[in-house]
Tab-separated table of C-alpha atoms (C1' of nucleotides) in Angstrom:
chain	number	residue	atom	x	y	z
P	190	MET	CA	-2.848	14.204	-1.892
P	191	ARG	CA	-4.331	14.217	-5.654
P	192	ALA	CA	-0.283	15.230	-6.978
P	193	ARG	CA	0.520	12.098	-5.771
P	194	GLU	CA	-2.147	10.573	-6.493
P	195	ARG	CA	-1.739	11.154	-10.118
P	196	VAL	CA	1.771	11.267	-10.326
P	197	LEU	CA	1.620	7.881	-9.115
P	198	ALA	CA	-1.238	6.488	-11.662
P	199	ARG	CA	1.776	7.983	-14.042
P	200	ILE	CA	4.265	6.208	-12.927
P	201	GLU	CA	2.182	2.931	-12.462
P	202	ALA	CA	0.988	2.745	-15.481
P	203	ASP	CA	4.640	3.109	-17.154
P	204	PHE	CA	5.920	0.204	-15.096
P	205	LYS	CA	3.262	-2.080	-16.230
P	206	ALA	CA	3.721	-0.828	-19.978
P	207	SER	CA	7.053	-2.335	-19.497
P	208	GLY	CA	5.980	-5.344	-17.575
P	209	LEU	CA	7.813	-4.652	-13.991
P	210	PRO	CA	6.888	-5.890	-10.697
P	211	PRO	CA	4.760	-3.023	-8.392
P	212	LEU	CA	6.574	0.179	-7.794
P	213	GLY	CA	6.859	-1.087	-4.165
P	214	TRP	CA	9.481	-3.881	-4.713
P	215	TYR	CA	11.842	-0.563	-5.539
P	216	ASP	CA	11.939	0.728	-1.999
P	217	VAL	CA	13.363	-2.457	-0.733
P	218	LEU	CA	15.712	-3.167	-2.781
P	219	TRP	CA	17.114	0.256	-3.012
P	220	GLU	CA	17.745	0.277	0.635
P	221	LEU	CA	19.408	-3.125	0.985
P	222	VAL	CA	21.868	-1.500	-2.603
P	223	GLN	CA	22.605	1.253	-0.250
P	224	ALA	CA	23.360	-1.060	2.637
P	225	GLU	CA	26.721	-2.258	3.366
P	226	GLY	CA	27.011	-5.694	2.568
P	227	GLY	CA	23.867	-5.291	0.568
P	228	ARG	CA	21.784	-6.549	3.591
P	229	LEU	CA	19.347	-5.068	6.452
P	230	ARG	CA	17.639	-6.122	8.936
P	231	PRO	CA	13.712	-6.543	8.098
P	232	PHE	CA	13.045	-3.571	11.202
P	233	GLU	CA	15.565	-1.589	9.248
P	234	ILE	CA	13.706	-1.699	5.987
P	235	GLU	CA	10.889	-0.664	8.006
P	236	ALA	CA	11.999	2.259	9.053
P	237	ARG	CA	13.540	3.584	6.184
P	238	THR	CA	10.425	2.727	4.168
P	239	LEU	CA	8.094	3.171	6.534
P	240	LEU	CA	6.310	-0.029	5.458
P	241	ALA	CA	4.112	-1.435	7.915
P	242	GLN	CA	5.711	-4.847	9.612
P	243	TYR	CA	3.211	-7.311	8.449
P	244	ASN	CA	3.500	-6.009	5.125
P	245	LEU	CA	6.538	-6.058	5.047
P	246	SER	CA	6.997	-9.186	6.150
P	247	ARG	CA	5.002	-10.861	3.598
P	248	LEU	CA	6.873	-8.528	1.087
P	249	ILE	CA	10.052	-10.433	1.962
P	250	ASP	CA	8.558	-13.369	1.437
P	251	ARG	CA	7.071	-12.124	-2.397
P	252	LEU	CA	11.233	-11.133	-3.176
P	253	VAL	CA	11.991	-14.224	-1.654
P	254	LYS	CA	10.012	-15.968	-4.237
P	255	GLU	CA	11.313	-14.215	-7.088
P	256	GLY	CA	14.586	-14.612	-5.946
P	257	LEU	CA	15.244	-11.006	-5.376
P	258	VAL	CA	16.658	-11.283	-1.651
P	259	ARG	CA	17.264	-14.108	0.615
P	260	ARG	CA	16.916	-14.294	4.525
P	261	GLU	CA	20.153	-15.410	6.542
P	262	ALA	CA	20.387	-16.492	9.659
P	263	PHE	CA	21.340	-13.245	12.245
P	264	ASP	CA	23.433	-14.763	14.553
P	265	ALA	CA	24.272	-12.303	17.766
P	266	ASP	CA	20.211	-12.203	17.805
P	267	GLY	CA	18.167	-15.926	18.010
P	268	ARG	CA	15.200	-13.975	16.767
P	269	GLY	CA	16.276	-11.280	14.115
P	270	GLN	CA	17.378	-12.065	10.677
P	271	TRP	CA	19.153	-10.242	7.312
P	272	VAL	CA	17.452	-9.896	4.060
P	273	VAL	CA	20.134	-10.028	1.804
P	274	ILE	CA	19.586	-8.580	-2.389
P	275	THR	CA	20.475	-11.256	-4.490
P	276	GLN	CA	22.293	-10.773	-7.848
P	277	ALA	CA	19.078	-11.311	-10.195
P	278	GLY	CA	17.823	-8.419	-7.431
P	279	ARG	CA	20.877	-6.327	-8.012
P	280	VAL	CA	20.137	-7.082	-11.613
P	281	MET	CA	16.429	-5.906	-11.404
P	282	ARG	CA	16.349	-2.978	-9.487
P	283	GLU	CA	18.594	-1.774	-11.941
P	284	ARG	CA	16.276	-2.534	-14.705
P	285	MET	CA	13.266	-1.086	-12.538
P	286	TRP	CA	15.528	2.325	-12.810
P	287	GLN	CA	15.520	2.475	-16.085
P	288	THR	CA	12.121	3.436	-15.929
P	289	TYR	CA	11.637	4.731	-12.988
P	290	GLY	CA	14.481	7.443	-13.610
P	291	PRO	CA	12.765	8.528	-16.751
P	292	SER	CA	9.472	8.096	-15.157
P	293	ILE	CA	9.926	10.479	-12.277
P	294	GLU	CA	11.527	12.674	-14.853
P	295	ALA	CA	8.720	12.822	-17.599
P	296	HIS	CA	6.179	13.619	-14.885
P	297	VAL	CA	7.834	14.996	-11.600
P	298	GLY	CA	10.942	16.865	-13.050
P	299	ALA	CA	9.810	18.160	-16.829
P	300	ARG	CA	7.111	20.022	-14.499
P	301	LEU	CA	9.370	21.639	-12.348
P	302	THR	CA	12.483	23.943	-12.331
P	303	GLU	CA	15.387	23.412	-10.820
P	304	ALA	CA	14.860	25.781	-7.997
P	305	GLU	CA	11.163	24.845	-7.905
P	306	ALA	CA	11.739	21.409	-7.229
P	307	ARG	CA	14.094	21.922	-4.313
P	308	GLN	CA	11.699	24.625	-2.831
P	309	LEU	CA	9.173	21.437	-2.771
P	310	ALA	CA	11.559	19.000	-1.201
P	311	ALA	CA	12.188	21.898	1.522
P	312	LEU	CA	8.609	22.442	2.180
P	313	LEU	CA	7.612	19.000	1.999
P	314	ALA	CA	10.648	18.013	4.399
P	315	LYS	CA	8.706	20.248	6.444
P	316	LEU	CA	5.673	17.673	7.162
P	317	ARG	CA	7.932	14.865	8.315
Z	245	MET	CA	5.631	10.126	-1.283
Z	246	ARG	CA	7.462	10.020	2.331
Z	247	ALA	CA	5.436	13.478	3.061
Z	248	ARG	CA	2.479	11.943	2.534
Z	249	GLU	CA	2.662	8.742	4.499
Z	250	ARG	CA	3.606	10.277	7.372
Z	251	VAL	CA	0.781	12.945	7.429
Z	252	LEU	CA	-1.969	10.693	5.876
Z	253	ALA	CA	-0.969	8.375	9.018
Z	254	ARG	CA	-1.371	10.829	11.385
Z	255	ILE	CA	-4.285	11.841	10.121
Z	256	GLU	CA	-5.768	8.313	10.010
Z	257	ALA	CA	-4.280	7.464	13.617
Z	258	ASP	CA	-6.809	10.624	14.623
Z	259	PHE	CA	-9.386	9.151	12.544
Z	260	LYS	CA	-9.428	5.443	14.077
Z	261	ALA	CA	-8.707	7.386	17.653
Z	262	SER	CA	-12.664	8.715	17.456
Z	263	GLY	CA	-14.003	5.794	15.994
Z	264	LEU	CA	-14.439	7.373	12.452
Z	265	PRO	CA	-14.772	5.211	9.200
Z	266	PRO	CA	-11.873	5.285	6.677
Z	267	LEU	CA	-10.913	8.858	5.487
Z	268	GLY	CA	-11.793	8.017	1.701
Z	269	TRP	CA	-14.963	8.125	2.635
Z	270	TYR	CA	-14.758	11.778	3.339
Z	271	ASP	CA	-14.187	12.613	0.166
Z	272	VAL	CA	-17.321	11.068	-2.100
Z	273	LEU	CA	-19.504	12.754	0.968
Z	274	TRP	CA	-17.860	16.082	0.608
Z	275	GLU	CA	-18.024	15.911	-3.098
Z	276	LEU	CA	-22.646	15.188	-2.717
Z	277	VAL	CA	-22.308	17.982	-0.387
Z	278	GLN	CA	-20.545	19.638	-2.960
Z	279	ALA	CA	-23.041	18.812	-5.796
Z	280	GLU	CA	-26.548	20.420	-6.165
Z	281	GLY	CA	-28.988	18.617	-4.725
Z	282	GLY	CA	-26.793	16.667	-2.788
Z	283	ARG	CA	-26.387	13.945	-5.793
Z	284	LEU	CA	-23.881	12.815	-8.641
Z	285	ARG	CA	-23.541	10.344	-10.824
Z	286	PRO	CA	-20.637	7.604	-10.297
Z	287	PHE	CA	-18.687	8.798	-13.102
Z	288	GLU	CA	-18.748	12.531	-11.409
Z	289	ILE	CA	-17.921	11.113	-8.225
Z	290	GLU	CA	-14.979	8.900	-9.767
Z	291	ALA	CA	-13.489	12.366	-12.428
Z	292	ARG	CA	-13.639	14.030	-8.985
Z	293	THR	CA	-11.890	11.795	-6.259
Z	294	LEU	CA	-9.707	10.004	-9.220
Z	295	LEU	CA	-11.081	6.815	-7.269
Z	296	ALA	CA	-10.960	3.860	-9.846
Z	297	GLN	CA	-14.564	2.937	-11.513
Z	298	TYR	CA	-14.286	-0.826	-9.373
Z	299	ASN	CA	-13.462	0.485	-6.469
Z	300	LEU	CA	-16.072	3.260	-6.486
Z	301	SER	CA	-18.936	0.939	-7.399
Z	302	ARG	CA	-17.678	-0.927	-3.946
Z	303	LEU	CA	-17.322	2.234	-1.966
Z	304	ILE	CA	-20.812	3.190	-2.875
Z	305	ASP	CA	-21.983	-0.264	-1.737
Z	306	ARG	CA	-20.502	-0.278	1.553
Z	307	LEU	CA	-21.854	4.175	2.080
Z	308	VAL	CA	-25.484	2.623	0.902
Z	309	LYS	CA	-25.080	-0.240	3.489
Z	310	GLU	CA	-24.449	2.397	6.209
Z	311	GLY	CA	-26.764	4.844	5.137
Z	312	LEU	CA	-24.947	7.339	4.113
Z	313	VAL	CA	-26.165	7.762	0.224
Z	314	ARG	CA	-28.761	5.979	-1.370
Z	315	ARG	CA	-28.585	4.928	-5.231
Z	316	GLU	CA	-31.458	6.305	-7.253
Z	317	ALA	CA	-32.781	6.013	-10.985
Z	318	PHE	CA	-31.456	8.403	-13.827
Z	319	ASP	CA	-34.132	8.294	-16.055
Z	320	ALA	CA	-32.986	10.574	-19.389
Z	321	ASP	CA	-30.523	6.789	-19.423
Z	322	GLY	CA	-30.950	3.757	-18.150
Z	323	ARG	CA	-27.239	2.581	-17.773
Z	324	GLY	CA	-26.950	5.572	-15.270
Z	325	GLN	CA	-27.890	6.465	-11.674
Z	326	TRP	CA	-27.503	8.736	-9.130
Z	327	VAL	CA	-25.600	8.956	-5.905
Z	328	VAL	CA	-27.722	10.896	-3.431
Z	329	ILE	CA	-26.729	11.739	0.598
Z	330	THR	CA	-28.654	10.875	2.794
Z	331	GLN	CA	-29.072	13.246	5.847
Z	332	ALA	CA	-27.075	10.665	7.890
Z	333	GLY	CA	-24.699	11.008	5.546
Z	334	ARG	CA	-24.768	14.678	6.247
Z	335	VAL	CA	-24.249	14.559	9.484
Z	336	MET	CA	-21.237	12.118	9.092
Z	337	ARG	CA	-19.766	14.093	6.639
Z	338	GLU	CA	-20.311	16.710	9.085
Z	339	ARG	CA	-19.142	14.645	12.040
Z	340	MET	CA	-16.027	13.393	10.209
Z	341	TRP	CA	-14.962	17.698	9.709
Z	342	GLN	CA	-14.728	17.746	13.403
Z	343	THR	CA	-11.706	15.340	13.561
Z	344	TYR	CA	-9.854	16.069	10.108
Z	345	GLY	CA	-10.798	20.017	10.037
Z	346	PRO	CA	-8.439	19.952	13.347
Z	347	SER	CA	-6.410	17.290	12.819
Z	348	ILE	CA	-4.949	19.091	8.766
Z	349	GLU	CA	-4.138	21.653	11.011
Z	350	ALA	CA	-2.341	20.064	13.634
Z	351	HIS	CA	-0.689	17.820	11.110
Z	352	VAL	CA	-0.026	20.465	8.325
Z	353	GLY	CA	-1.068	23.563	8.901
Z	354	ALA	CA	0.939	23.791	12.041
Z	355	ARG	CA	4.293	23.232	10.452
Z	356	LEU	CA	3.676	25.563	7.584
Z	357	THR	CA	3.047	29.436	7.637
Z	358	GLU	CA	0.501	30.854	5.335
Z	359	ALA	CA	2.834	31.799	2.408
Z	360	GLU	CA	4.428	28.388	2.709
Z	361	ALA	CA	1.032	27.052	2.311
Z	362	ARG	CA	0.324	28.812	-0.863
Z	363	GLN	CA	3.509	27.947	-2.670
Z	364	LEU	CA	3.287	24.211	-1.737
Z	365	ALA	CA	0.086	24.116	-3.074
Z	366	ALA	CA	0.899	26.192	-6.508
Z	367	LEU	CA	3.988	23.746	-6.626
Z	368	LEU	CA	2.031	20.766	-6.383
Z	369	ALA	CA	-0.669	21.886	-8.808
Z	370	LYS	CA	1.736	21.828	-11.356
Z	371	LEU	CA	1.940	17.854	-11.271
Z	372	ARG	CA	-1.198	17.391	-12.109
A	76	DA	C1'	18.456	-18.395	38.783
A	77	DA	C1'	13.497	-17.458	37.260
A	78	DC	C1'	10.211	-14.281	35.585
A	79	DA	C1'	7.918	-10.400	33.747
A	80	DA	C1'	8.163	-7.670	30.727
A	81	DG	C1'	10.038	-6.064	25.739
A	82	DT	C1'	11.603	-6.672	20.885
A	83	DA	C1'	11.669	-9.498	16.300
A	84	DG	C1'	9.188	-11.288	12.959
A	85	DA	C1'	5.309	-14.640	11.349
A	86	DT	C1'	0.316	-15.528	10.404
A	87	DG	C1'	-5.052	-16.549	10.693
A	88	DC	C1'	-8.652	-13.842	8.932
A	89	DA	C1'	-12.059	-10.354	7.262
A	90	DT	C1'	-11.653	-6.425	4.043
A	91	DT	C1'	-10.320	-3.817	0.211
A	92	DT	C1'	-7.847	-3.617	-4.125
A	93	DG	C1'	-6.522	-4.605	-8.958
A	94	DC	C1'	-7.780	-6.726	-12.722
A	95	DA	C1'	-10.597	-8.686	-16.046
A	96	DT	C1'	-14.605	-9.497	-17.744
A	97	DG	C1'	-19.867	-8.821	-17.434
A	98	DT	C1'	-24.468	-7.446	-18.607
A	99	DA	C1'	-27.340	-3.125	-19.986
A	100	DT	C1'	-27.779	0.774	-22.144
A	101	DG	C1'	-27.141	4.232	-25.948
A	102	DT	C1'	-25.273	6.033	-29.866
A	103	DG	C1'	-23.823	6.330	-34.941
A	104	DG	C1'	-22.754	5.425	-39.588
A	105	DG	C1'	-24.725	2.581	-43.581
W	116	DC	C1'	-33.855	-0.155	-39.251
W	117	DC	C1'	-29.209	-2.858	-37.913
W	118	DC	C1'	-25.199	-3.547	-36.092
W	119	DA	C1'	-20.705	-2.476	-34.009
W	120	DC	C1'	-19.464	0.107	-31.201
W	121	DA	C1'	-19.301	2.766	-26.666
W	122	DT	C1'	-20.309	4.170	-22.472
W	123	DA	C1'	-22.216	3.291	-17.278
W	124	DC	C1'	-21.844	0.414	-13.940
W	125	DA	C1'	-21.006	-4.259	-11.183
W	126	DT	C1'	-18.708	-8.413	-10.064
W	127	DG	C1'	-15.922	-12.860	-9.836
W	128	DC	C1'	-11.446	-14.036	-8.398
W	129	DA	C1'	-6.856	-13.550	-7.348
W	130	DA	C1'	-3.595	-10.411	-4.808
W	131	DA	C1'	-2.364	-7.485	-1.067
W	132	DT	C1'	-3.826	-4.643	3.286
W	133	DG	C1'	-4.824	-4.159	7.795
W	134	DC	C1'	-5.423	-5.642	12.563
W	135	DA	C1'	-4.875	-8.627	15.954
W	136	DT	C1'	-2.755	-11.794	18.013
W	137	DC	C1'	0.807	-16.033	18.392
W	138	DT	C1'	5.998	-17.734	18.621
W	139	DA	C1'	10.220	-16.986	19.619
W	140	DC	C1'	13.613	-14.847	21.855
W	141	DT	C1'	15.800	-11.500	24.636
W	142	DT	C1'	16.399	-8.299	28.317
W	143	DG	C1'	16.773	-6.458	33.103
W	144	DT	C1'	14.567	-6.811	37.604
W	145	DT	C1'	14.762	-8.632	42.129
DNA sequence: AACAAGTAGATGCATTTGCATGTATGTGGG
DNA sequence: CCCACATACATGCAAATGCATCTACTTGTT
């Protein structure tokens, strides 16, 4: 818990220094980029990111307001919708990665050897 | 990050099932129990728990309101204060531990061997 | 067809957080 | 001694979160 607090605080400091939006936005944008067609259903994003449903609903609102994603109707089910990443969203994700990647490297990568990183990942995987 | 979300969600679920206050309260109460005289200055708690100053300030308010700690004047410095754990605070901490301990064991301990736990702790220590 | 139960997502309200700033007290240099 | 600066803690306000509940739509059962 403490380790993640420290690491997260450092990464978020880097984000703020670069004038980027909250770190949490990255996860959603990333999942969308990964997904085929650059779109996912909200409940799919929820499952991938572990965001609570009501938090995701409002996070999507914010992303829409910033023009990073848009909502589209999901025809096969009137309750559903698509969340589609926009071009601006893709650009933003890349811009965020330019800070995020080096930040992870600096605050995590640089403190571990390759073998240690693998070990750590394996151990943490047991907790999921 | 994902591992901690999962583990934390499980532990918090146990807390809620037992009708306990937020998990975060435990850290403060624990630091106070550890400290000699059962008291610490706010900035000391801050350093030990990594809580932000403004969050701690208000967390203490809540603990005071619940009667788990009390504020006392710090004579040597008019700006300062002591945060002192009350008897009710000690009782509450013990009650929380009765859930917290087994919860940690169930969601973390049971998933790792002794050697793995030590390894994990050592690796995470490198990130602090 | 009708309806109970389930699922997708939104939202009102209270609480908590983050940020900036405020107040009060202490300290060190000239 | 004074004043700029630092430290300890609090707080107003905006934004995010958690919780419960709501609406809309779908599905399975009879």
